[in-house]
């Protein structure tokens, strides 16, 4: 099998399901484009002798049954959905990598000792409906069906109606599979580190934990011309000091700690009024739980100190906490050995700054991830791209790892 040729053919085919002109994909959960991709994947599984199955909500897999331990499964895959106006690699590359690696191993070595399974996860992005990880949450019976029963997409279509129109429904059993002995996900980095450091492969040690806040900082709105600088309770000025202080502290602590102020809304937000209120967000992430918790305390204390300094009040709402998800040490070492065999020393052991399905898998089974570079670090964008040779190397490293696990 020519891995490059096979990938280019499959990538072109699957990019057409929701494909945009001149590039990119919009393929949302339970849409017509999503159904086309899922159906095409089933056909390819069948044509290549893989045993096809799908669950209640649309997770689909193809299995190459093992000869000696068929009841033990080595799984690889990713999510089939995309963001709106996304690229052709986020999620899709992980599924196609798993498929190509499995077919390559089958052609070269025959039947594996353990079962190899290619998994297409129904949804991860939360792009159509305000709910993320629907596919993998159902895989482990973690979903809360009540959370989706009344939600709708941007056109007012109910989640439940879209699901049932696609031929799926809520799961009725609570059994969780116990046959999976390892899960490996391949993904584009979605960042610039590998490209900047000229590395071909990222060996992922874990997925960072996150804390997200919404802060309402209240000062006093007043006339922009008649209020002297010394008399003001300018919420934007206070916010600026908070942001600058926390960015400085984060840089002093160093990578991989990050802090982001992605949403800033001054009130009243007009040119001739001193802003008396600011609502802003804080997103902070780290791979080490203690470091994350320590910086979160710094975030809260800094906000309170600055608010007190300017005679303001601060309402701090911590609305999202996600612990770091560490990859299995044995799997990490195995991927590193495979990377060294394929690309020599052109790999980097690193954390993932973005969330992935693997973070949930890692709670239930030995899990590993590997990255390929993203050109310009661009992702969730139609311009998302990776050099074809890097994509091929990623598939080769995956194949080598699956060989170690299944053969």
mmCIF file of C-alpha atoms in Angstrom, residues 32-396:
data_model
loop_
_atom_site.group_PDB
_atom_site.id
_atom_site.type_symbol
_atom_site.label_atom_id
_atom_site.label_comp_id
_atom_site.label_asym_id
_atom_site.label_seq_id
_atom_site.Cartn_x
_atom_site.Cartn_y
_atom_site.Cartn_z
ATOM 1 C CA UNK A 32 -26.961 15.516 5.660
ATOM 2 C CA UNK A 33 -23.213 15.967 5.139
ATOM 3 C CA UNK A 34 -22.504 14.132 8.392
ATOM 4 C CA UNK A 35 -24.741 11.232 7.321
ATOM 5 C CA UNK A 36 -22.972 11.020 3.964
ATOM 6 C CA UNK A 37 -19.573 10.757 5.648
ATOM 7 C CA UNK A 38 -20.747 8.123 8.133
ATOM 8 C CA UNK A 39 -22.383 6.024 5.395
ATOM 9 C CA UNK A 40 -19.287 6.253 3.202
ATOM 10 C CA UNK A 41 -17.102 5.131 6.086
ATOM 11 C CA UNK A 42 -19.313 2.083 6.666
ATOM 12 C CA UNK A 43 -19.009 1.149 2.983
ATOM 13 C CA UNK A 44 -15.213 1.428 3.078
ATOM 14 C CA UNK A 45 -15.058 -0.712 6.206
ATOM 15 C CA UNK A 46 -17.161 -3.405 4.527
ATOM 16 C CA UNK A 47 -15.215 -3.281 1.258
ATOM 17 C CA UNK A 48 -11.978 -3.873 3.157
ATOM 18 C CA UNK A 49 -13.198 -6.788 5.234
ATOM 19 C CA UNK A 50 -13.720 -4.935 8.506
ATOM 20 C CA UNK A 51 -16.610 -5.879 10.749
ATOM 21 C CA UNK A 52 -18.931 -2.845 10.900
ATOM 22 C CA UNK A 53 -20.924 -1.716 13.909
ATOM 23 C CA UNK A 54 -22.605 1.467 15.120
ATOM 24 C CA UNK A 55 -24.133 2.427 18.431
ATOM 25 C CA UNK A 56 -27.352 4.217 19.309
ATOM 26 C CA UNK A 57 -26.061 7.754 18.697
ATOM 27 C CA UNK A 58 -23.877 7.310 15.609
ATOM 28 C CA UNK A 59 -20.428 6.250 16.777
ATOM 29 C CA UNK A 60 -19.264 3.890 14.011
ATOM 30 C CA UNK A 61 -16.421 1.400 13.961
ATOM 31 C CA UNK A 62 -14.709 -1.114 11.707
ATOM 32 C CA UNK A 63 -12.999 -4.100 13.341
ATOM 33 C CA UNK A 64 -10.200 -6.337 12.109
ATOM 34 C CA UNK A 65 -10.668 -9.366 14.344
ATOM 35 C CA UNK A 66 -7.637 -10.724 16.165
ATOM 36 C CA UNK A 67 -6.446 -14.322 15.765
ATOM 37 C CA UNK A 68 -5.268 -15.116 19.295
ATOM 38 C CA UNK A 69 -7.008 -12.603 21.543
ATOM 39 C CA UNK A 70 -10.044 -11.380 19.591
ATOM 40 C CA UNK A 71 -11.699 -10.255 22.824
ATOM 41 C CA UNK A 72 -8.915 -7.693 23.408
ATOM 42 C CA UNK A 73 -9.220 -4.541 21.296
ATOM 43 C CA UNK A 74 -6.676 -1.933 20.265
ATOM 44 C CA UNK A 75 -8.614 1.114 19.101
ATOM 45 C CA UNK A 76 -7.728 4.238 17.144
ATOM 46 C CA UNK A 77 -9.801 7.046 15.704
ATOM 47 C CA UNK A 78 -11.222 10.524 16.206
ATOM 48 C CA UNK A 79 -14.361 12.593 15.558
ATOM 49 C CA UNK A 80 -16.191 12.883 12.217
ATOM 50 C CA UNK A 81 -17.827 16.290 12.832
ATOM 51 C CA UNK A 82 -16.213 19.665 12.148
ATOM 52 C CA UNK A 83 -16.638 23.242 13.261
ATOM 53 C CA UNK A 84 -18.424 25.674 10.956
ATOM 54 C CA UNK A 85 -16.037 26.530 8.116
ATOM 55 C CA UNK A 86 -13.394 24.211 9.517
ATOM 56 C CA UNK A 87 -10.472 22.464 7.889
ATOM 57 C CA UNK A 88 -10.095 19.022 6.367
ATOM 58 C CA UNK A 89 -7.783 17.596 9.044
ATOM 59 C CA UNK A 90 -9.259 18.281 12.481
ATOM 60 C CA UNK A 91 -10.884 14.973 13.439
ATOM 61 C CA UNK A 92 -10.989 13.597 9.906
ATOM 62 C CA UNK A 93 -7.232 12.984 9.809
ATOM 63 C CA UNK A 94 -7.456 10.872 12.973
ATOM 64 C CA UNK A 95 -10.086 8.586 11.476
ATOM 65 C CA UNK A 96 -8.351 8.227 8.123
ATOM 66 C CA UNK A 97 -5.002 7.631 9.844
ATOM 67 C CA UNK A 98 -6.483 4.809 11.890
ATOM 68 C CA UNK A 99 -8.122 3.291 8.813
ATOM 69 C CA UNK A 100 -5.026 3.502 6.612
ATOM 70 C CA UNK A 101 -2.708 2.231 9.358
ATOM 71 C CA UNK A 102 -5.004 -0.742 9.984
ATOM 72 C CA UNK A 103 -5.271 -1.638 6.282
ATOM 73 C CA UNK A 104 -1.502 -1.186 5.867
ATOM 74 C CA UNK A 105 -0.818 -3.578 8.749
ATOM 75 C CA UNK A 106 -3.366 -6.067 7.419
ATOM 76 C CA UNK A 107 -1.712 -6.035 3.981
ATOM 77 C CA UNK A 108 1.824 -6.295 5.331
ATOM 78 C CA UNK A 109 1.416 -8.625 8.315
ATOM 79 C CA UNK A 110 -1.987 -10.246 7.941
ATOM 80 C CA UNK A 111 -4.375 -10.823 10.805
ATOM 81 C CA UNK A 112 -3.375 -9.233 14.130
ATOM 82 C CA UNK A 113 -3.249 -11.177 17.388
ATOM 83 C CA UNK A 114 -5.508 -8.624 19.071
ATOM 84 C CA UNK A 115 -8.490 -6.991 17.379
ATOM 85 C CA UNK A 116 -7.813 -3.644 15.704
ATOM 86 C CA UNK A 117 -10.733 -1.231 15.677
ATOM 87 C CA UNK A 118 -11.117 2.032 13.752
ATOM 88 C CA UNK A 119 -13.507 4.389 15.516
ATOM 89 C CA UNK A 120 -15.444 7.317 14.044
ATOM 90 C CA UNK A 121 -16.785 9.372 16.943
ATOM 91 C CA UNK A 122 -20.133 11.004 16.216
ATOM 92 C CA UNK A 123 -19.403 14.431 17.684
ATOM 93 C CA UNK A 124 -16.817 16.360 19.640
ATOM 94 C CA UNK A 125 -16.921 20.011 18.602
ATOM 95 C CA UNK A 126 -20.294 21.253 19.873
ATOM 96 C CA UNK A 127 -20.615 23.351 16.724
ATOM 97 C CA UNK A 128 -24.243 22.690 15.807
ATOM 98 C CA UNK A 129 -25.745 22.272 19.266
ATOM 99 C CA UNK A 130 -24.487 23.699 22.579
ATOM 100 C CA UNK A 131 -23.193 20.350 23.858
ATOM 101 C CA UNK A 132 -19.718 18.901 23.413
ATOM 102 C CA UNK A 133 -18.303 15.352 23.398
ATOM 103 C CA UNK A 134 -21.728 13.822 22.694
ATOM 104 C CA UNK A 135 -20.118 10.881 20.886
ATOM 105 C CA UNK A 136 -17.520 9.851 23.445
ATOM 106 C CA UNK A 137 -19.763 10.647 26.409
ATOM 107 C CA UNK A 138 -22.261 8.123 25.048
ATOM 108 C CA UNK A 139 -19.418 5.683 24.474
ATOM 109 C CA UNK A 140 -18.870 5.617 28.237
ATOM 110 C CA UNK A 141 -22.477 6.323 29.263
ATOM 111 C CA UNK A 142 -21.497 9.726 30.672
ATOM 112 C CA UNK A 143 -24.076 11.737 28.749
ATOM 113 C CA UNK A 144 -27.000 13.468 30.397
ATOM 114 C CA UNK A 145 -29.875 13.083 27.957
ATOM 115 C CA UNK A 146 -31.872 15.777 29.732
ATOM 116 C CA UNK A 147 -29.183 18.290 28.736
ATOM 117 C CA UNK A 148 -29.957 17.847 25.035
ATOM 118 C CA UNK A 149 -33.699 17.167 24.979
ATOM 119 C CA UNK A 150 -34.677 20.825 24.602
ATOM 120 C CA UNK A 151 -31.663 22.369 22.885
ATOM 121 C CA UNK A 152 -31.797 23.595 19.289
ATOM 122 C CA UNK A 153 -29.355 24.630 16.587
ATOM 123 C CA UNK A 154 -29.108 28.084 15.013
ATOM 124 C CA UNK A 155 -32.079 27.344 12.772
ATOM 125 C CA UNK A 156 -34.305 26.222 15.618
ATOM 126 C CA UNK A 157 -34.042 22.498 14.821
ATOM 127 C CA UNK A 158 -34.225 20.412 17.973
ATOM 128 C CA UNK A 159 -31.344 18.089 18.813
ATOM 129 C CA UNK A 160 -33.716 15.166 19.317
ATOM 130 C CA UNK A 161 -35.418 15.688 15.942
ATOM 131 C CA UNK A 162 -32.104 15.882 14.079
ATOM 132 C CA UNK A 163 -30.847 12.750 15.815
ATOM 133 C CA UNK A 164 -33.942 10.716 15.037
ATOM 134 C CA UNK A 165 -34.108 11.969 11.455
ATOM 135 C CA UNK A 166 -30.600 10.573 11.037
ATOM 136 C CA UNK A 167 -31.764 7.155 12.255
ATOM 137 C CA UNK A 168 -30.405 7.357 15.792
ATOM 138 C CA UNK A 169 -31.870 7.744 19.254
ATOM 139 C CA UNK A 170 -30.897 7.834 22.912
ATOM 140 C CA UNK A 171 -29.033 4.784 24.169
ATOM 141 C CA UNK A 172 -31.135 2.444 26.276
ATOM 142 C CA UNK A 173 -28.401 0.415 27.974
ATOM 143 C CA UNK A 174 -25.795 1.425 30.512
ATOM 144 C CA UNK A 175 -23.144 -1.143 29.664
ATOM 145 C CA UNK A 176 -19.645 0.174 29.040
ATOM 146 C CA UNK A 177 -17.209 -1.848 26.948
ATOM 147 C CA UNK A 178 -14.397 -3.550 28.825
ATOM 148 C CA UNK A 179 -12.561 -5.111 25.865
ATOM 149 C CA UNK A 180 -10.536 -2.035 24.846
ATOM 150 C CA UNK A 181 -6.939 -2.373 26.023
ATOM 151 C CA UNK A 182 -5.600 0.827 24.439
ATOM 152 C CA UNK A 183 -6.831 3.882 22.546
ATOM 153 C CA UNK A 184 -4.583 5.964 20.282
ATOM 154 C CA UNK A 185 -5.642 9.255 18.691
ATOM 155 C CA UNK A 186 -3.748 11.047 15.941
ATOM 156 C CA UNK A 187 -4.415 14.754 15.506
ATOM 157 C CA UNK A 188 -2.984 17.882 13.996
ATOM 158 C CA UNK A 189 -1.295 19.980 16.665
ATOM 159 C CA UNK A 190 -3.491 23.066 16.127
ATOM 160 C CA UNK A 191 -0.550 25.132 17.327
ATOM 161 C CA UNK A 192 2.868 26.316 16.121
ATOM 162 C CA UNK A 193 5.280 24.509 18.427
ATOM 163 C CA UNK A 194 6.212 21.600 16.153
ATOM 164 C CA UNK A 195 6.564 23.847 13.120
ATOM 165 C CA UNK A 196 8.645 26.435 15.008
ATOM 166 C CA UNK A 197 10.929 23.751 16.421
ATOM 167 C CA UNK A 198 11.057 21.873 13.091
ATOM 168 C CA UNK A 199 9.750 18.604 14.521
ATOM 169 C CA UNK A 200 7.727 16.048 12.552
ATOM 170 C CA UNK A 201 5.861 14.373 15.426
ATOM 171 C CA UNK A 202 4.516 15.428 18.800
ATOM 172 C CA UNK A 203 4.324 12.716 21.449
ATOM 173 C CA UNK A 204 1.559 13.879 23.769
ATOM 174 C CA UNK A 205 2.026 13.404 27.505
ATOM 175 C CA UNK A 206 -1.367 14.734 28.486
ATOM 176 C CA UNK A 207 -4.131 17.229 27.833
ATOM 177 C CA UNK A 208 -4.069 20.384 29.897
ATOM 178 C CA UNK A 209 -6.560 21.124 32.616
ATOM 179 C CA UNK A 210 -8.627 24.272 32.270
ATOM 180 C CA UNK A 211 -10.376 26.797 34.451
ATOM 181 C CA UNK A 212 -12.705 29.372 32.924
ATOM 182 C CA UNK A 213 -14.100 32.424 34.659
ATOM 183 C CA UNK A 214 -16.548 35.189 33.928
ATOM 184 C CA UNK A 215 -15.825 38.300 35.995
ATOM 185 C CA UNK A 216 -18.080 41.298 36.458
ATOM 186 C CA UNK A 217 -16.032 44.287 37.608
ATOM 187 C CA UNK A 218 -18.106 47.279 38.762
ATOM 188 C CA UNK A 219 -16.823 50.807 39.178
ATOM 189 C CA UNK A 220 -18.766 53.952 38.377
ATOM 190 C CA UNK A 221 -19.891 55.314 35.016
ATOM 191 C CA UNK A 222 -19.399 59.067 34.603
ATOM 192 C CA UNK A 223 -18.928 61.896 32.145
ATOM 193 C CA UNK A 224 -15.730 61.539 30.083
ATOM 194 C CA UNK A 225 -15.116 65.283 29.976
ATOM 195 C CA UNK A 226 -16.053 66.487 33.448
ATOM 196 C CA UNK A 227 -14.640 63.687 35.609
ATOM 197 C CA UNK A 228 -10.955 64.274 36.505
ATOM 198 C CA UNK A 229 -8.649 61.287 36.241
ATOM 199 C CA UNK A 230 -8.115 61.138 39.995
ATOM 200 C CA UNK A 231 -11.850 60.924 40.691
ATOM 201 C CA UNK A 232 -12.648 58.092 38.336
ATOM 202 C CA UNK A 233 -13.638 54.489 39.031
ATOM 203 C CA UNK A 234 -12.865 53.383 35.502
ATOM 204 C CA UNK A 235 -13.557 49.643 35.164
ATOM 205 C CA UNK A 236 -11.510 49.373 31.958
ATOM 206 C CA UNK A 237 -8.437 50.822 33.668
ATOM 207 C CA UNK A 238 -8.813 48.282 36.475
ATOM 208 C CA UNK A 239 -9.305 45.466 33.998
ATOM 209 C CA UNK A 240 -6.184 46.534 32.118
ATOM 210 C CA UNK A 241 -4.129 46.320 35.308
ATOM 211 C CA UNK A 242 -5.571 42.878 36.102
ATOM 212 C CA UNK A 243 -4.768 41.582 32.625
ATOM 213 C CA UNK A 244 -1.255 43.013 32.593
ATOM 214 C CA UNK A 245 -0.480 41.681 36.068
ATOM 215 C CA UNK A 246 -1.688 38.161 35.291
ATOM 216 C CA UNK A 247 0.064 37.994 31.906
ATOM 217 C CA UNK A 248 3.325 39.096 33.556
ATOM 218 C CA UNK A 249 2.972 36.478 36.285
ATOM 219 C CA UNK A 250 2.130 33.758 33.741
ATOM 220 C CA UNK A 251 5.241 34.606 31.712
ATOM 221 C CA UNK A 252 7.350 34.467 34.858
ATOM 222 C CA UNK A 253 6.025 30.987 35.661
ATOM 223 C CA UNK A 254 6.573 29.932 32.043
ATOM 224 C CA UNK A 255 5.265 27.317 29.642
ATOM 225 C CA UNK A 256 2.999 25.435 29.495
ATOM 226 C CA UNK A 257 0.921 27.792 31.665
ATOM 227 C CA UNK A 258 -1.300 30.081 29.600
ATOM 228 C CA UNK A 259 -3.864 32.734 30.468
ATOM 229 C CA UNK A 260 -6.288 34.342 28.006
ATOM 230 C CA UNK A 261 -8.784 37.206 28.184
ATOM 231 C CA UNK A 262 -10.930 36.291 25.201
ATOM 232 C CA UNK A 263 -14.040 38.346 25.904
ATOM 233 C CA UNK A 264 -14.076 41.922 27.236
ATOM 234 C CA UNK A 265 -17.324 43.911 27.344
ATOM 235 C CA UNK A 266 -17.229 47.464 28.767
ATOM 236 C CA UNK A 267 -20.494 49.074 29.873
ATOM 237 C CA UNK A 268 -21.963 51.330 28.613
ATOM 238 C CA UNK A 269 -19.436 50.991 25.812
ATOM 239 C CA UNK A 270 -19.719 54.467 24.343
ATOM 240 C CA UNK A 271 -16.972 56.938 23.515
ATOM 241 C CA UNK A 272 -17.877 59.775 25.881
ATOM 242 C CA UNK A 273 -18.625 57.855 29.103
ATOM 243 C CA UNK A 274 -16.132 56.521 31.640
ATOM 244 C CA UNK A 275 -16.945 52.791 31.670
ATOM 245 C CA UNK A 276 -18.432 51.868 35.018
ATOM 246 C CA UNK A 277 -18.529 48.145 34.432
ATOM 247 C CA UNK A 278 -16.582 45.467 32.563
ATOM 248 C CA UNK A 279 -17.506 41.841 32.070
ATOM 249 C CA UNK A 280 -14.531 39.776 30.999
ATOM 250 C CA UNK A 281 -13.446 36.165 30.710
ATOM 251 C CA UNK A 282 -10.347 34.410 31.979
ATOM 252 C CA UNK A 283 -9.193 31.088 30.545
ATOM 253 C CA UNK A 284 -6.151 29.508 32.172
ATOM 254 C CA UNK A 285 -4.585 26.105 31.422
ATOM 255 C CA UNK A 286 -1.740 23.886 32.617
ATOM 256 C CA UNK A 287 -0.830 20.204 32.384
ATOM 257 C CA UNK A 288 0.021 20.069 36.106
ATOM 258 C CA UNK A 289 -3.034 20.194 38.372
ATOM 259 C CA UNK A 290 -1.227 21.852 41.304
ATOM 260 C CA UNK A 291 0.268 24.534 39.067
ATOM 261 C CA UNK A 292 -3.165 25.176 37.573
ATOM 262 C CA UNK A 293 -4.822 25.436 40.979
ATOM 263 C CA UNK A 294 -2.079 27.698 42.305
ATOM 264 C CA UNK A 295 -2.405 30.081 39.366
ATOM 265 C CA UNK A 296 -6.193 30.065 39.705
ATOM 266 C CA UNK A 297 -5.718 31.370 43.252
ATOM 267 C CA UNK A 298 -3.448 34.054 41.795
ATOM 268 C CA UNK A 299 -6.140 34.982 39.272
ATOM 269 C CA UNK A 300 -8.762 35.421 41.990
ATOM 270 C CA UNK A 301 -6.518 37.254 44.456
ATOM 271 C CA UNK A 302 -5.247 39.640 41.752
ATOM 272 C CA UNK A 303 -8.784 40.538 40.682
ATOM 273 C CA UNK A 304 -9.855 41.180 44.269
ATOM 274 C CA UNK A 305 -6.740 43.224 45.080
ATOM 275 C CA UNK A 306 -7.100 45.467 42.021
ATOM 276 C CA UNK A 307 -10.836 45.899 42.601
ATOM 277 C CA UNK A 308 -10.172 46.975 46.200
ATOM 278 C CA UNK A 309 -7.400 49.332 45.079
ATOM 279 C CA UNK A 310 -9.805 51.198 42.787
ATOM 280 C CA UNK A 311 -12.801 51.062 45.122
ATOM 281 C CA UNK A 312 -14.699 48.610 42.944
ATOM 282 C CA UNK A 313 -16.496 45.297 43.403
ATOM 283 C CA UNK A 314 -15.703 42.075 41.572
ATOM 284 C CA UNK A 315 -18.081 39.176 41.045
ATOM 285 C CA UNK A 316 -15.965 36.125 40.131
ATOM 286 C CA UNK A 317 -17.757 33.161 38.568
ATOM 287 C CA UNK A 318 -15.678 30.007 38.024
ATOM 288 C CA UNK A 319 -17.983 28.193 35.624
ATOM 289 C CA UNK A 320 -15.721 25.531 34.166
ATOM 290 C CA UNK A 321 -13.117 23.300 35.815
ATOM 291 C CA UNK A 322 -11.452 20.481 33.936
ATOM 292 C CA UNK A 323 -8.648 18.444 35.419
ATOM 293 C CA UNK A 324 -5.582 17.618 33.324
ATOM 294 C CA UNK A 325 -5.850 14.268 31.538
ATOM 295 C CA UNK A 326 -2.560 12.376 31.522
ATOM 296 C CA UNK A 327 -1.728 9.853 28.843
ATOM 297 C CA UNK A 328 -0.606 6.350 29.826
ATOM 298 C CA UNK A 329 3.141 6.312 30.473
ATOM 299 C CA UNK A 330 3.637 2.952 28.754
ATOM 300 C CA UNK A 331 1.744 4.100 25.652
ATOM 301 C CA UNK A 332 3.655 7.399 25.620
ATOM 302 C CA UNK A 333 6.948 5.488 25.671
ATOM 303 C CA UNK A 334 5.719 3.208 22.907
ATOM 304 C CA UNK A 335 4.719 6.148 20.683
ATOM 305 C CA UNK A 336 8.079 7.776 21.390
ATOM 306 C CA UNK A 337 9.915 4.589 20.326
ATOM 307 C CA UNK A 338 7.791 4.442 17.169
ATOM 308 C CA UNK A 339 8.478 8.107 16.409
ATOM 309 C CA UNK A 340 12.206 7.596 16.840
ATOM 310 C CA UNK A 341 12.094 4.674 14.424
ATOM 311 C CA UNK A 342 10.177 6.662 11.792
ATOM 312 C CA UNK A 343 11.575 10.211 12.091
ATOM 313 C CA UNK A 344 14.735 9.833 14.175
ATOM 314 C CA UNK A 345 15.086 12.676 16.667
ATOM 315 C CA UNK A 346 12.580 14.878 14.836
ATOM 316 C CA UNK A 347 9.899 14.539 17.507
ATOM 317 C CA UNK A 348 8.951 16.423 20.653
ATOM 318 C CA UNK A 349 7.409 15.139 23.874
ATOM 319 C CA UNK A 350 4.760 17.736 24.739
ATOM 320 C CA UNK A 351 1.361 18.426 26.323
ATOM 321 C CA UNK A 352 -1.759 19.252 24.348
ATOM 322 C CA UNK A 353 -3.139 22.719 24.953
ATOM 323 C CA UNK A 354 -6.477 21.854 23.324
ATOM 324 C CA UNK A 355 -9.134 19.384 24.401
ATOM 325 C CA UNK A 356 -9.626 16.067 22.585
ATOM 326 C CA UNK A 357 -11.687 12.904 22.861
ATOM 327 C CA UNK A 358 -8.612 11.211 24.337
ATOM 328 C CA UNK A 359 -9.042 13.147 27.575
ATOM 329 C CA UNK A 360 -12.183 11.135 28.295
ATOM 330 C CA UNK A 361 -10.764 7.839 27.048
ATOM 331 C CA UNK A 362 -7.782 8.292 29.378
ATOM 332 C CA UNK A 363 -10.063 7.899 32.407
ATOM 333 C CA UNK A 364 -11.020 4.377 31.347
ATOM 334 C CA UNK A 365 -8.115 2.759 29.528
ATOM 335 C CA UNK A 366 -4.453 3.215 28.558
ATOM 336 C CA UNK A 367 -4.548 6.121 26.102
ATOM 337 C CA UNK A 368 -2.032 7.897 23.907
ATOM 338 C CA UNK A 369 -1.958 10.727 21.387
ATOM 339 C CA UNK A 370 0.408 11.889 18.714
ATOM 340 C CA UNK A 371 0.493 15.151 16.799
ATOM 341 C CA UNK A 372 1.619 16.198 13.359
ATOM 342 C CA UNK A 373 2.539 19.863 12.698
ATOM 343 C CA UNK A 374 0.017 22.511 11.697
ATOM 344 C CA UNK A 375 1.202 25.042 9.128
ATOM 345 C CA UNK A 376 1.144 28.427 10.832
ATOM 346 C CA UNK A 377 -0.598 26.819 13.789
ATOM 347 C CA UNK A 378 -3.913 27.412 11.997
ATOM 348 C CA UNK A 379 -6.922 25.231 12.850
ATOM 349 C CA UNK A 380 -10.712 25.579 13.066
ATOM 350 C CA UNK A 381 -10.273 27.496 9.837
ATOM 351 C CA UNK A 382 -10.616 26.625 6.157
ATOM 352 C CA UNK A 383 -6.890 27.445 5.785
ATOM 353 C CA UNK A 384 -5.958 24.584 8.150
ATOM 354 C CA UNK A 385 -3.183 22.528 6.534
ATOM 355 C CA UNK A 386 -0.255 20.181 7.165
ATOM 356 C CA UNK A 387 2.466 19.198 4.743
ATOM 357 C CA UNK A 388 1.587 15.861 3.129
ATOM 358 C CA UNK A 389 4.917 14.342 4.134
ATOM 359 C CA UNK A 390 4.200 15.154 7.770
ATOM 360 C CA UNK A 391 0.763 13.563 7.470
ATOM 361 C CA UNK A 392 2.334 10.402 6.053
ATOM 362 C CA UNK A 393 4.880 10.292 8.890
ATOM 363 C CA UNK A 394 2.045 10.561 11.392
ATOM 364 C CA UNK A 395 0.302 7.552 9.834
ATOM 365 C CA UNK A 396 3.549 5.604 9.821
#
